[in-house]
Tab-separated table of C-alpha atoms in Angstrom:
chain	number	residue	atom	x	y	z
Y	665	MET	CA	-13.803	19.374	-31.519
Y	666	ARG	CA	-15.192	23.013	-32.235
Y	667	LYS	CA	-17.445	24.723	-29.630
Y	668	TYR	CA	-20.693	26.902	-30.724
Y	669	ASN	CA	-22.233	29.144	-28.357
Y	670	TYR	CA	-26.123	29.237	-29.064
Y	671	THR	CA	-26.911	30.519	-25.698
Y	672	GLY	CA	-26.627	34.390	-26.507
Y	673	ARG	CA	-23.867	34.896	-23.955
Y	674	LYS	CA	-21.498	37.553	-24.814
Y	675	LYS	CA	-17.600	36.888	-24.727
Y	676	ILE	CA	-15.596	39.098	-22.547
Y	677	ASN	CA	-12.439	39.313	-24.361
Y	678	LYS	CA	-8.960	39.589	-22.953
Y	679	GLU	CA	-8.510	43.271	-24.011
Y	680	ASP	CA	-11.727	44.071	-21.869
Y	681	PHE	CA	-9.571	43.439	-18.279
Y	682	VAL	CA	-6.377	43.184	-16.797
Y	683	LEU	CA	-5.809	40.376	-14.268
Y	684	SER	CA	-2.544	39.556	-12.481
Y	685	MET	CA	-1.545	37.406	-9.753
Y	686	HIS	CA	1.028	38.064	-7.467
Y	687	SER	CA	2.968	35.648	-4.672
Y	688	ILE	CA	3.603	36.723	-1.336
Y	689	SER	CA	7.154	36.221	-0.573
Y	690	GLU	CA	8.009	33.334	1.937
Y	691	SER	CA	4.890	31.797	1.462
Y	692	ASN	CA	3.172	29.993	-1.412
Y	693	ASN	CA	0.196	32.290	-0.958
Y	694	SER	CA	-1.305	34.556	-3.503
Y	695	TYR	CA	-3.670	37.253	-4.299
Y	696	PHE	CA	-4.784	38.962	-7.334
Y	697	GLU	CA	-5.702	42.198	-9.018
Y	698	PHE	CA	-8.265	42.858	-11.840
Y	699	GLU	CA	-9.785	45.567	-13.378
Y	700	ILE	CA	-12.624	45.668	-16.416
Y	701	GLU	CA	-12.847	48.470	-19.117
Y	702	GLU	CA	-15.956	50.278	-18.863
Y	703	SER	CA	-16.659	50.021	-22.079
Y	704	ILE	CA	-17.793	46.823	-21.768
Y	705	THR	CA	-19.528	46.920	-18.658
Y	706	SER	CA	-21.399	49.605	-19.887
Y	707	LEU	CA	-23.259	47.180	-22.277
Y	708	PHE	CA	-24.980	45.782	-19.595
Y	709	ASN	CA	-28.078	46.006	-17.056
Y	710	PRO	CA	-26.577	48.321	-14.367
Y	711	ALA	CA	-28.129	45.730	-11.737
Y	712	SER	CA	-26.214	42.738	-13.009
Y	713	ASN	CA	-23.420	41.385	-11.124
Y	714	LEU	CA	-19.857	40.957	-11.701
Y	715	VAL	CA	-18.192	38.030	-10.426
Y	716	LEU	CA	-14.798	36.573	-10.507
Y	717	GLU	CA	-14.114	32.558	-9.752
Y	718	ALA	CA	-10.711	31.177	-9.190
Y	719	TYR	CA	-10.319	27.451	-10.056
Y	720	HIS	CA	-8.105	24.348	-10.333
Y	721	ARG	CA	-10.071	21.238	-11.062
Y	722	ALA	CA	-12.810	20.623	-8.118
Y	723	THR	CA	-10.949	23.654	-6.061
Y	724	PHE	CA	-12.619	27.057	-6.407
Y	725	MET	CA	-12.928	30.490	-5.120
Y	726	ARG	CA	-15.452	33.273	-5.739
Y	727	PHE	CA	-15.250	37.017	-5.446
Y	728	ASP	CA	-18.141	39.244	-5.838
Y	729	TRP	CA	-16.951	42.485	-7.528
Y	730	GLY	CA	-20.694	44.142	-7.107
Y	731	LYS	CA	-23.029	45.481	-9.263
Y	732	ILE	CA	-22.445	47.034	-12.952
Y	733	ASN	CA	-23.313	50.295	-11.830
Y	734	ASN	CA	-21.051	50.401	-8.288
Y	735	LEU	CA	-18.371	47.957	-9.087
Y	736	LYS	CA	-16.252	47.362	-5.759
Y	737	PRO	CA	-13.049	45.053	-5.910
Y	738	ALA	CA	-13.567	42.100	-3.494
Y	739	LYS	CA	-11.914	43.211	-0.038
Y	740	ASP	CA	-10.222	39.763	0.408
Y	741	ARG	CA	-8.292	38.442	-3.068
Y	742	TYR	CA	-6.107	35.981	-1.468
Y	743	LEU	CA	-6.362	32.593	-3.360
Y	744	THR	CA	-6.005	30.440	-0.277
Y	745	ALA	CA	-7.599	27.367	-1.421
Y	746	PHE	CA	-5.305	26.677	-3.687
Y	747	THR	CA	-1.890	24.525	-2.825
Y	748	ASP	CA	-0.077	25.319	-6.086
Y	749	PRO	CA	-0.977	29.244	-7.522
Y	750	GLU	CA	0.564	27.777	-10.751
Y	751	PHE	CA	-2.512	26.054	-11.769
Y	752	ILE	CA	-4.895	28.800	-10.891
Y	753	GLN	CA	-7.536	29.880	-13.778
Y	754	PHE	CA	-10.187	32.079	-13.668
Y	755	ARG	CA	-13.856	32.852	-14.748
Y	756	ILE	CA	-15.124	36.463	-15.214
Y	757	LYS	CA	-19.082	36.523	-15.149
Y	758	ILE	CA	-21.520	39.070	-15.667
Y	759	ILE	CA	-24.907	37.699	-13.928
Y	760	SER	CA	-28.393	38.712	-14.273
Y	761	GLU	CA	-30.603	39.201	-11.272
Y	762	LEU	CA	-32.174	36.048	-11.935
Y	763	GLY	CA	-29.014	34.079	-12.543
Y	764	MET	CA	-28.515	33.826	-15.806
Y	765	ILE	CA	-24.542	34.503	-17.190
Y	766	GLU	CA	-25.042	37.122	-19.490
Y	767	ALA	CA	-21.134	37.296	-20.047
Y	768	LEU	CA	-18.216	35.428	-19.656
Y	769	ALA	CA	-14.685	34.963	-19.700
Y	770	ASP	CA	-13.338	31.341	-19.120
Y	771	GLN	CA	-9.892	29.669	-18.623
Y	772	VAL	CA	-8.297	32.940	-18.064
Y	773	LYS	CA	-4.683	32.511	-17.079
Y	774	PRO	CA	-3.399	35.721	-15.157
Y	775	GLU	CA	-0.557	37.761	-15.759
Y	776	SER	CA	1.917	36.353	-12.990
Y	777	ASP	CA	4.998	37.901	-11.275
Y	778	ARG	CA	6.142	34.245	-11.179
Y	779	GLU	CA	5.788	33.481	-14.780
Y	780	LYS	CA	9.045	32.543	-15.851
Y	781	SER	CA	9.108	29.819	-13.162
Y	782	TYR	CA	6.194	28.396	-14.606
Y	783	SER	CA	5.397	25.405	-16.554
Y	784	GLN	CA	4.922	26.554	-20.209
Y	785	GLY	CA	5.259	22.729	-21.766
Y	786	ILE	CA	2.499	20.175	-22.198
Y	787	LEU	CA	3.001	18.595	-18.850
Y	788	ALA	CA	2.087	19.970	-15.729
Y	789	VAL	CA	3.981	18.889	-12.604
Y	790	GLN	CA	2.838	19.101	-8.935
Y	791	ASN	CA	3.516	18.022	-5.604
Y	792	THR	CA	0.756	16.514	-3.642
Y	793	ASP	CA	-0.066	13.994	-0.956
Y	794	LEU	CA	-0.556	10.787	-2.913
Y	795	GLU	CA	-0.810	8.463	0.243
Y	796	GLY	CA	1.941	6.418	-0.204
Y	797	SER	CA	2.064	6.462	-4.146
Y	798	ILE	CA	5.118	7.972	-5.406
Y	799	TRP	CA	3.826	9.442	-8.540
Y	800	GLU	CA	0.321	9.551	-10.582
Y	801	ILE	CA	-0.953	11.093	-13.969
Y	802	GLU	CA	-4.150	12.873	-13.771
Y	803	PHE	CA	-6.411	13.895	-16.681
Y	804	ASP	CA	-8.623	16.822	-16.181
Y	805	GLU	CA	-12.318	16.748	-17.926
Y	806	ASP	CA	-11.089	20.192	-19.499
Y	807	ASP	CA	-9.648	19.112	-22.769
Y	808	ASN	CA	-7.486	22.113	-22.727
Y	809	VAL	CA	-5.783	21.434	-19.416
Y	810	ASN	CA	-2.507	19.578	-19.681
Y	811	PRO	CA	-2.311	16.076	-18.187
Y	812	LEU	CA	-1.021	16.484	-14.432
Y	813	LEU	CA	1.638	14.739	-13.045
Y	814	LYS	CA	1.554	14.421	-9.298
Y	815	ILE	CA	4.495	13.608	-7.257
Y	816	ASP	CA	4.317	12.725	-3.616
Y	817	THR	CA	4.885	16.168	-1.349
Y	818	GLU	CA	8.162	14.953	0.112
Y	819	ILE	CA	9.937	14.327	-3.230
Y	820	ASP	CA	10.378	18.082	-4.699
Y	821	LYS	CA	9.089	18.066	-8.140
Y	822	ASN	CA	12.201	19.995	-9.140
Y	823	ARG	CA	14.312	16.993	-8.771
Y	824	LEU	CA	12.738	15.726	-11.900
Y	825	ASN	CA	14.694	18.292	-13.825
Y	826	HIS	CA	18.061	17.130	-12.427
Y	827	ASN	CA	18.086	13.494	-10.920
Y	828	ILE	CA	18.184	10.662	-13.766
Y	829	GLN	CA	16.813	8.043	-11.027
Y	830	LEU	CA	13.562	9.919	-11.007
Y	831	LYS	CA	13.467	10.743	-14.692
Y	832	ALA	CA	14.244	7.620	-16.004
Y	833	SER	CA	11.485	5.720	-13.559
Y	834	ILE	CA	8.849	8.212	-14.214
Y	835	LEU	CA	8.798	10.134	-17.393
Y	836	PRO	CA	8.809	7.082	-19.951
Y	837	ARG	CA	5.812	5.629	-17.929
Y	838	ALA	CA	3.940	8.976	-17.612
Y	839	PHE	CA	4.502	9.351	-21.393
Y	840	HIS	CA	3.054	5.700	-21.809
Y	841	ALA	CA	-0.058	6.527	-19.697
Y	842	ILE	CA	-0.449	9.956	-21.737
Y	843	LEU	CA	-0.416	8.020	-25.031
Y	844	THR	CA	-2.586	5.020	-23.536
Y	845	GLU	CA	-5.136	7.704	-22.614
Y	846	ILE	CA	-5.198	9.375	-26.260
Y	847	LEU	CA	-5.407	6.114	-27.934
Y	848	PHE	CA	-7.797	4.254	-26.006
Y	849	PHE	CA	-9.816	6.881	-24.108
Y	850	SER	CA	-10.234	9.963	-26.412
Y	851	GLY	CA	-13.528	9.019	-27.744
Y	852	GLU	CA	-15.192	11.828	-29.892
Y	853	ALA	CA	-12.800	14.327	-27.951
Y	854	PHE	CA	-9.765	13.910	-30.243
Y	855	ASP	CA	-9.304	13.832	-34.149
Y	856	PHE	CA	-5.691	12.933	-34.233
Y	857	THR	CA	-4.731	15.800	-35.689
Y	858	THR	CA	-2.525	18.989	-34.436
Y	859	GLU	CA	-4.969	21.352	-35.349
Y	860	GLU	CA	-6.550	22.048	-31.869
Y	861	LYS	CA	-3.440	22.569	-30.234
Y	862	ASP	CA	-4.449	25.525	-28.813
Y	863	THR	CA	-7.636	24.362	-27.134
Y	864	ASN	CA	-6.768	20.446	-26.717
Y	865	TRP	CA	-4.078	18.812	-24.796
Y	866	ARG	CA	-4.152	15.733	-26.897
Y	867	SER	CA	-3.163	17.751	-30.195
Y	868	ARG	CA	-0.430	19.188	-28.154
Y	869	TRP	CA	0.961	15.696	-27.340
Y	870	TRP	CA	0.044	14.681	-30.776
Y	871	LEU	CA	2.481	17.580	-32.090
Y	872	PHE	CA	5.011	16.440	-29.742
Y	873	CYS	CA	4.794	12.515	-31.270
Y	874	GLU	CA	5.117	14.342	-34.555
Y	875	LYS	CA	8.279	15.936	-33.595
Y	876	LEU	CA	9.445	12.445	-32.523
Y	877	ASP	CA	8.474	11.392	-35.718
Y	878	ARG	CA	6.070	8.965	-34.555
Y	879	LYS	CA	2.965	10.410	-36.401
Y	880	LEU	CA	-0.562	8.766	-37.191
Y	881	SER	CA	-3.318	9.660	-39.253
Y	882	PHE	CA	-7.171	9.395	-37.955
Y	883	ASP	CA	-7.543	6.759	-40.245
Y	884	GLU	CA	-4.371	4.702	-39.286
Y	885	VAL	CA	-5.649	5.158	-35.786
Y	886	SER	CA	-8.797	3.642	-36.801
Y	887	GLY	CA	-7.362	0.614	-38.509
Y	888	MET	CA	-5.415	-0.537	-35.615
Y	889	THR	CA	-6.448	-3.199	-33.156
Y	890	GLU	CA	-6.189	-2.959	-29.278
Y	891	GLU	CA	-2.346	-5.026	-29.797
Y	892	ASP	CA	-1.309	-2.727	-32.628
Y	893	LYS	CA	-2.142	0.259	-30.259
Y	894	LYS	CA	-0.199	-0.956	-27.440
Y	895	ALA	CA	2.642	-2.058	-29.890
Y	896	TRP	CA	2.801	1.519	-31.072
Y	897	ILE	CA	2.563	3.139	-27.569
Y	898	ASP	CA	5.686	0.616	-26.371
Y	899	ALA	CA	7.813	1.731	-29.453
Y	900	THR	CA	6.971	5.365	-29.136
Y	901	VAL	CA	8.017	5.245	-25.480
Y	902	ALA	CA	11.134	3.264	-26.314
Y	903	PHE	CA	12.082	5.664	-28.912
Y	904	PHE	CA	11.333	8.599	-26.566
Y	905	SER	CA	13.674	6.943	-24.145
Y	906	ARG	CA	16.489	6.400	-26.487
Y	907	LYS	CA	16.233	9.807	-27.614
Y	908	MET	CA	16.403	11.335	-24.276
Y	909	ASN	CA	19.586	9.020	-23.448
Y	910	PHE	CA	17.800	7.791	-20.326
Y	911	LYS	CA	19.512	4.497	-20.312
Y	912	ASN	CA	22.866	5.592	-20.620
Y	913	ASP	CA	22.693	8.316	-18.062
Y	914	LEU	CA	21.164	6.229	-15.694
Y	915	LEU	CA	24.095	3.771	-16.109
Y	916	ASP	CA	26.264	6.313	-15.575
Y	917	SER	CA	24.940	7.764	-12.667
Y	918	LEU	CA	24.374	4.395	-10.897
Y	919	LEU	CA	28.411	3.713	-11.455
Y	920	ASP	CA	28.914	6.740	-9.906
Y	921	THR	CA	27.174	5.950	-6.750
B	1134	MET	CA	-10.530	11.490	26.225
B	1135	LYS	CA	-9.890	15.223	25.611
B	1136	LEU	CA	-9.739	16.874	22.538
B	1137	SER	CA	-6.121	15.831	20.772
B	1138	LYS	CA	-4.184	15.428	17.761
B	1139	LEU	CA	-2.202	12.512	16.103
B	1140	SER	CA	1.423	13.205	15.888
B	1141	LYS	CA	3.066	12.188	12.349
B	1142	ASP	CA	4.093	8.912	13.815
B	1143	GLY	CA	0.345	8.480	15.019
B	1144	ILE	CA	-0.741	9.072	11.452
B	1145	ASN	CA	1.616	6.383	10.058
B	1146	GLU	CA	0.180	3.925	12.898
B	1147	PHE	CA	-3.214	4.787	11.848
B	1148	ILE	CA	-2.182	4.135	7.976
B	1149	ASP	CA	-0.774	0.825	9.090
B	1150	PHE	CA	-3.802	0.026	11.256
B	1151	ILE	CA	-6.310	0.907	8.183
B	1152	ASP	CA	-4.464	-1.210	5.814
B	1153	ASN	CA	-4.082	-4.029	8.247
B	1154	ILE	CA	-7.096	-3.797	10.123
B	1155	ASN	CA	-8.522	-7.255	9.295
B	1156	THR	CA	-5.507	-9.066	10.248
B	1157	ILE	CA	-4.938	-7.465	13.508
B	1158	GLU	CA	-5.845	-9.659	16.630
B	1159	ASP	CA	-7.313	-7.282	18.733
B	1160	VAL	CA	-8.263	-4.173	17.200
B	1161	GLU	CA	-9.830	-2.052	19.823
B	1162	ARG	CA	-6.382	-2.572	21.898
B	1163	ARG	CA	-4.339	-1.269	19.129
B	1164	ARG	CA	-6.949	1.394	18.421
B	1165	GLN	CA	-6.269	2.408	22.020
B	1166	GLN	CA	-2.759	1.893	21.806
B	1167	ILE	CA	-2.182	4.320	19.019
B	1168	LEU	CA	-4.276	7.026	20.863
B	1169	ASN	CA	-2.377	6.486	23.977
B	1170	ASP	CA	1.117	6.590	22.424
B	1171	HIS	CA	0.526	9.109	19.755
B	1172	SER	CA	-2.066	11.826	20.880
B	1173	SER	CA	-1.245	15.529	22.280
B	1174	LEU	CA	-3.585	17.560	23.784
B	1175	VAL	CA	-5.158	20.267	22.084
B	1176	ASP	CA	-7.817	21.624	24.131
B	1177	ASP	CA	-9.497	21.001	27.632
B	1178	ILE	CA	-12.840	19.819	26.263
B	1179	GLU	CA	-13.918	16.370	26.913
B	1180	CYS	CA	-14.787	14.214	23.656
B	1181	LYS	CA	-17.987	12.319	24.436
B	1182	PRO	CA	-19.072	9.095	22.647
B	1183	ILE	CA	-21.480	9.981	19.893
B	1184	SER	CA	-24.825	8.505	21.148
B	1185	SER	CA	-26.674	9.046	17.592
B	1186	SER	CA	-28.455	5.899	16.834
B	1187	PRO	CA	-28.378	5.035	13.804
B	1188	GLN	CA	-25.014	6.949	13.414
B	1189	SER	CA	-26.989	9.532	11.494
B	1190	LYS	CA	-24.812	11.770	9.348
B	1191	LEU	CA	-26.581	14.912	10.577
B	1192	GLU	CA	-26.621	14.364	13.946
B	1193	VAL	CA	-22.621	13.217	14.178
B	1194	THR	CA	-21.666	16.446	12.162
B	1195	LYS	CA	-23.833	18.448	14.545
B	1196	TYR	CA	-22.099	17.112	17.494
B	1197	LEU	CA	-18.492	17.755	16.011
B	1198	PHE	CA	-19.704	21.147	14.841
B	1199	ASN	CA	-20.549	22.008	18.373
B	1200	LEU	CA	-17.219	20.553	19.713
B	1201	LEU	CA	-14.993	22.004	17.535
B	1202	GLU	CA	-16.619	25.499	17.858
B	1203	GLN	CA	-15.692	25.412	21.693
B	1204	SER	CA	-12.038	24.442	20.550
B	1205	SER	CA	-9.185	27.226	20.111
B	1206	VAL	CA	-7.903	25.380	16.959
B	1207	SER	CA	-8.617	26.200	13.311
B	1208	ALA	CA	-9.989	22.986	12.151
B	1209	GLU	CA	-10.264	23.696	8.369
B	1210	THR	CA	-6.990	22.256	7.280
B	1211	ASP	CA	-5.701	20.197	10.320
B	1212	LYS	CA	-4.778	16.855	9.119
B	1213	GLU	CA	-3.394	15.819	12.511
B	1214	LEU	CA	-6.737	16.971	14.394
B	1215	TRP	CA	-9.155	15.042	11.826
B	1216	SER	CA	-6.795	11.818	12.103
B	1217	TRP	CA	-7.329	11.880	15.777
B	1218	LEU	CA	-11.014	12.456	15.578
B	1219	SER	CA	-11.480	9.710	13.046
B	1220	LEU	CA	-9.595	7.417	15.023
B	1221	TYR	CA	-10.892	8.171	18.233
B	1222	TYR	CA	-14.674	8.103	16.600
B	1223	PHE	CA	-13.682	4.799	14.802
B	1224	ASP	CA	-16.727	2.700	16.173
B	1225	THR	CA	-18.858	5.287	15.315
B	1226	ILE	CA	-17.860	5.788	11.533
B	1227	HIS	CA	-16.890	2.374	10.428
B	1228	LYS	CA	-19.476	-0.512	9.641
B	1229	LYS	CA	-18.567	-4.047	8.802
B	1230	ASN	CA	-19.737	-5.686	5.783
B	1231	LYS	CA	-21.714	-8.944	5.840
B	1232	ASN	CA	-18.786	-11.244	6.432
B	1233	ASN	CA	-18.134	-9.242	9.460
B	1234	GLU	CA	-15.064	-8.003	7.858
B	1235	TYR	CA	-13.789	-4.314	7.966
B	1236	THR	CA	-13.848	-2.580	4.794
B	1237	LEU	CA	-12.396	0.489	5.497
B	1238	GLY	CA	-12.086	2.027	1.981
B	1239	GLU	CA	-9.341	4.726	0.858
B	1240	ILE	CA	-6.884	6.446	3.524
B	1241	ASN	CA	-8.413	9.802	2.592
B	1242	LYS	CA	-11.663	8.747	4.209
B	1243	TRP	CA	-9.634	8.327	7.736
B	1244	ILE	CA	-6.809	10.778	7.313
B	1245	PRO	CA	-7.603	13.998	5.139
B	1246	ASN	CA	-5.929	14.665	1.886
B	1247	PHE	CA	-6.359	18.621	1.630
B	1248	GLU	CA	-4.227	19.092	-0.956
B	1249	ASP	CA	-6.918	17.652	-3.594
B	1250	TYR	CA	-10.593	18.600	-3.151
B	1251	ARG	CA	-11.562	15.567	-4.802
B	1252	LYS	CA	-10.192	13.553	-1.950
B	1253	TYR	CA	-10.574	16.017	0.472
B	1254	TYR	CA	-14.593	15.956	0.718
B	1255	ARG	CA	-14.131	12.023	1.257
B	1256	HIS	CA	-13.210	12.037	4.703
B	1257	LEU	CA	-16.006	10.593	6.563
B	1258	LEU	CA	-16.188	13.756	9.283
B	1259	LEU	CA	-14.309	16.278	7.769
B	1260	GLY	CA	-16.287	16.679	4.719
B	1261	PRO	CA	-19.735	16.572	5.971
B	1262	TRP	CA	-18.558	19.082	8.857
B	1263	ASN	CA	-17.416	21.715	6.234
B	1264	ILE	CA	-20.966	21.293	4.625
B	1265	TYR	CA	-22.557	21.991	7.888
B	1266	LYS	CA	-19.970	24.600	8.527
B	1267	GLN	CA	-20.419	26.550	5.443
B	1268	HIS	CA	-24.205	26.385	5.606
B	1269	LYS	CA	-24.323	27.013	9.373
B	1270	GLY	CA	-26.462	23.820	9.847
B	1271	ASP	CA	-29.308	25.303	7.936
B	1272	ILE	CA	-31.422	22.084	7.895
B	1273	ASP	CA	-33.512	23.248	4.653
B	1274	THR	CA	-30.198	23.398	2.986
B	1275	ILE	CA	-28.126	20.480	4.146
B	1276	SER	CA	-30.650	17.757	4.901
B	1277	GLY	CA	-30.353	16.181	1.502
B	1278	ILE	CA	-26.554	16.251	1.204
B	1279	LEU	CA	-26.255	14.928	4.689
B	1280	CYS	CA	-29.074	12.484	4.762
B	1281	GLY	CA	-27.714	8.996	5.804
B	1282	GLU	CA	-25.394	7.266	8.083
B	1283	ILE	CA	-22.123	8.687	8.619
B	1284	HIS	CA	-20.076	5.623	7.298
B	1285	THR	CA	-21.812	5.509	4.145
B	1286	PRO	CA	-21.361	8.564	1.891
B	1287	GLY	CA	-24.223	7.567	-0.685
B	1288	ASP	CA	-24.902	8.584	-4.034
B	1289	VAL	CA	-26.359	11.729	-3.244
B	1290	TYR	CA	-23.049	12.698	-1.289
B	1291	GLU	CA	-20.365	11.379	-3.836
B	1292	GLN	CA	-22.552	13.187	-6.536
B	1293	LEU	CA	-22.914	16.294	-5.239
B	1294	ALA	CA	-20.269	17.062	-3.030
B	1295	SER	CA	-17.452	16.409	-5.240
B	1296	ARG	CA	-17.189	19.994	-6.514
B	1297	GLN	CA	-16.500	22.896	-4.439
B	1298	GLU	CA	-18.598	25.070	-6.613
B	1299	TRP	CA	-21.763	23.180	-5.806
B	1300	ILE	CA	-21.325	22.397	-2.313
B	1301	THR	CA	-20.827	26.095	-1.557
B	1302	SER	CA	-23.750	27.033	-3.097
B	1303	SER	CA	-26.830	27.162	-0.645
B	1304	GLN	CA	-29.025	27.243	-3.697
B	1305	ILE	CA	-27.943	23.610	-5.567
B	1306	GLN	CA	-28.050	22.482	-2.008
B	1307	LYS	CA	-31.566	23.541	-1.229
B	1308	ALA	CA	-32.406	22.032	-4.605
B	1309	VAL	CA	-30.819	18.611	-3.624
B	1310	THR	CA	-32.825	18.651	-0.284
B	1311	LYS	CA	-36.212	19.653	-1.925
B	1312	LEU	CA	-35.740	17.024	-4.510
B	1313	TYR	CA	-34.390	14.034	-2.464
B	1314	TYR	CA	-35.304	14.480	1.213
B	1315	ASP	CA	-38.205	12.960	2.420
B	1316	HIS	CA	-39.260	14.868	5.604
B	1317	ASN	CA	-41.673	12.442	6.577
B	1318	ASN	CA	-39.323	9.591	6.913
B	1319	MET	CA	-36.192	11.555	7.407
B	1320	SER	CA	-34.787	9.499	4.360
B	1321	LEU	CA	-33.536	10.123	0.963
B	1322	LYS	CA	-36.391	9.079	-1.343
B	1323	LYS	CA	-36.129	5.977	-3.607
B	1324	GLY	CA	-34.272	6.484	-6.480
B	1325	SER	CA	-32.232	9.518	-5.795
B	1326	GLY	CA	-29.333	7.042	-5.756
B	1327	GLY	CA	-28.265	5.087	-8.507
B	1328	LYS	CA	-28.216	5.796	-12.468
B	1329	GLY	CA	-31.661	6.141	-13.074
B	1330	GLY	CA	-33.947	9.205	-14.388
B	1331	GLY	CA	-33.772	12.086	-11.978
B	1332	SER	CA	-31.145	10.462	-9.819
B	1333	ALA	CA	-28.400	12.481	-8.328
B	1334	ARG	CA	-25.963	11.360	-10.908
B	1335	ARG	CA	-28.309	12.285	-13.448
B	1336	LEU	CA	-28.475	16.050	-11.532
B	1337	SER	CA	-24.560	16.240	-11.749
B	1338	ASP	CA	-24.745	15.719	-15.447
B	1339	VAL	CA	-27.337	18.435	-15.764
B	1340	LEU	CA	-25.818	20.763	-13.447
B	1341	LYS	CA	-22.668	20.519	-15.521
B	1342	GLN	CA	-24.840	21.549	-18.732
B	1343	PHE	CA	-26.269	24.368	-16.750
B	1344	ASN	CA	-23.113	25.603	-15.535
B	1345	MET	CA	-22.959	27.165	-18.955
B	1346	ASN	CA	-25.890	29.592	-18.819
B	1347	TYR	CA	-26.530	29.994	-15.069
B	1348	ASP	CA	-24.813	30.908	-12.052
B	1349	PHE	CA	-25.417	28.793	-9.010
B	1350	TYR	CA	-25.236	31.446	-6.398
B	1351	ALA	CA	-27.707	33.781	-8.237
B	1352	ILE	CA	-30.197	31.481	-9.411
B	1353	LYS	CA	-32.962	30.644	-6.734
B	1354	SER	CA	-33.301	26.906	-5.843
B	1355	ASP	CA	-36.860	26.901	-7.232
B	1356	ASP	CA	-35.853	28.500	-10.572
B	1357	LEU	CA	-33.232	25.665	-10.890
B	1358	ILE	CA	-35.720	23.261	-10.267
B	1359	ASN	CA	-38.045	24.302	-12.830
B	1360	LEU	CA	-35.209	24.108	-15.336
B	1361	LEU	CA	-34.948	20.420	-14.551
B	1362	PRO	CA	-35.859	18.182	-17.553
B	1363	LYS	CA	-38.883	15.884	-17.199
B	1364	GLU	CA	-37.215	12.651	-15.974
B	1365	PHE	CA	-36.779	14.491	-12.515
B	1366	ASP	CA	-40.491	15.096	-12.275
B	1367	ARG	CA	-41.059	12.486	-9.780
B	1368	PHE	CA	-38.996	14.107	-7.357
B	1369	LYS	CA	-40.502	17.806	-8.161
B	1370	SER	CA	-44.181	16.940	-7.129
B	1371	ALA	CA	-43.256	15.630	-4.101
B	1372	TYR	CA	-41.383	18.780	-2.480
């Protein structure tokens, strides 16, 4: 859904700042560097404050950058609250003395020295403590955040790229869960087109379905019963599994062992 | 017993204890057995029984805060320590249901999950301790969120502790105390729970909307309260 800003709040554009994240070797810890152009800060009240917030889902860290007329980088810029820096996004805020947000950049993904290893796809994967479950899929309330496949901490997520037993048992069911979320629980958040692929994860997955030649229009979805939807999801997942050759690869692997 | 941690095997035994508690013949004996077999000493600090009655969330948390202030360990992310504390103070933090059965809920209420904040804050001891520590025990800030009994998080806690951004904002927590805490009865005001107008659940919805326009660290709690819609008036008038 297209969003409109009626608040009078100004937008801080990408060209107005440089935000980079750096990993520390031999640890999973990261820190960030930030600089903002004076041409943007000079537009605001000198007494307003510049603040950066790093977040991923409900985890959050805040970094005060001082007043507009006396900007000072936060001394400690380590992102210690996050278990996986891959998913961190930032908000950059200019805040009036009364607490109003005067300018904002949200969902900022920092430039990273680990960029190449980051997932650029449509499914994020993370190792996490699942208290006994092997894997789970999680959907964020932010429409732009890709679904997250969480795999138990003791099973290295990178195995998903190489291990056919893991792939064949997890990916089709994960895809099933994602299609179920899209078809049954999207509500008004999705119009069943690929137009909003830059802002809505559902559009990106719909594009993926389109590439699989499994395409449904808004009208087609509207005309489907619950049973129709379930059948379509099952058929699409089966098609995906055939395309990925899961069964044959799995059989080969079982015969090898 | 002195302040200790559970070993990895001890945590697995504790999970088994939680999963099967209603079929364990002698729960107290089993609990003692896990503590005896799988504890390793952290500090020479005696952990006394918590005598608060009823088991006030604030009083239990205050006791734990003072206990851990004496300790040499950094408790923030110590899974083994918090698992031990949950098992050691099991009698204080569990409550049987009407049928005299244990209803211990999800594992993360007893064994912290540090990798997901939405699970982390649910730990019955660690979640409140973290709030108490963040706000340095300031009663004007935490009385609302930490009101009630330790074994029952309650709606106000569930709704307003679930986002780190909110829990670390002293102004939001002060507003919660001003709106929902009844100083005379030292309890939450009627209607603060549930789904009704002005409830904590509604406050959570409204805060999500305010998030677009206001910074919860810079805005003052009174200004935040003044911005709330009419449905909150019955709570506003009483503070």
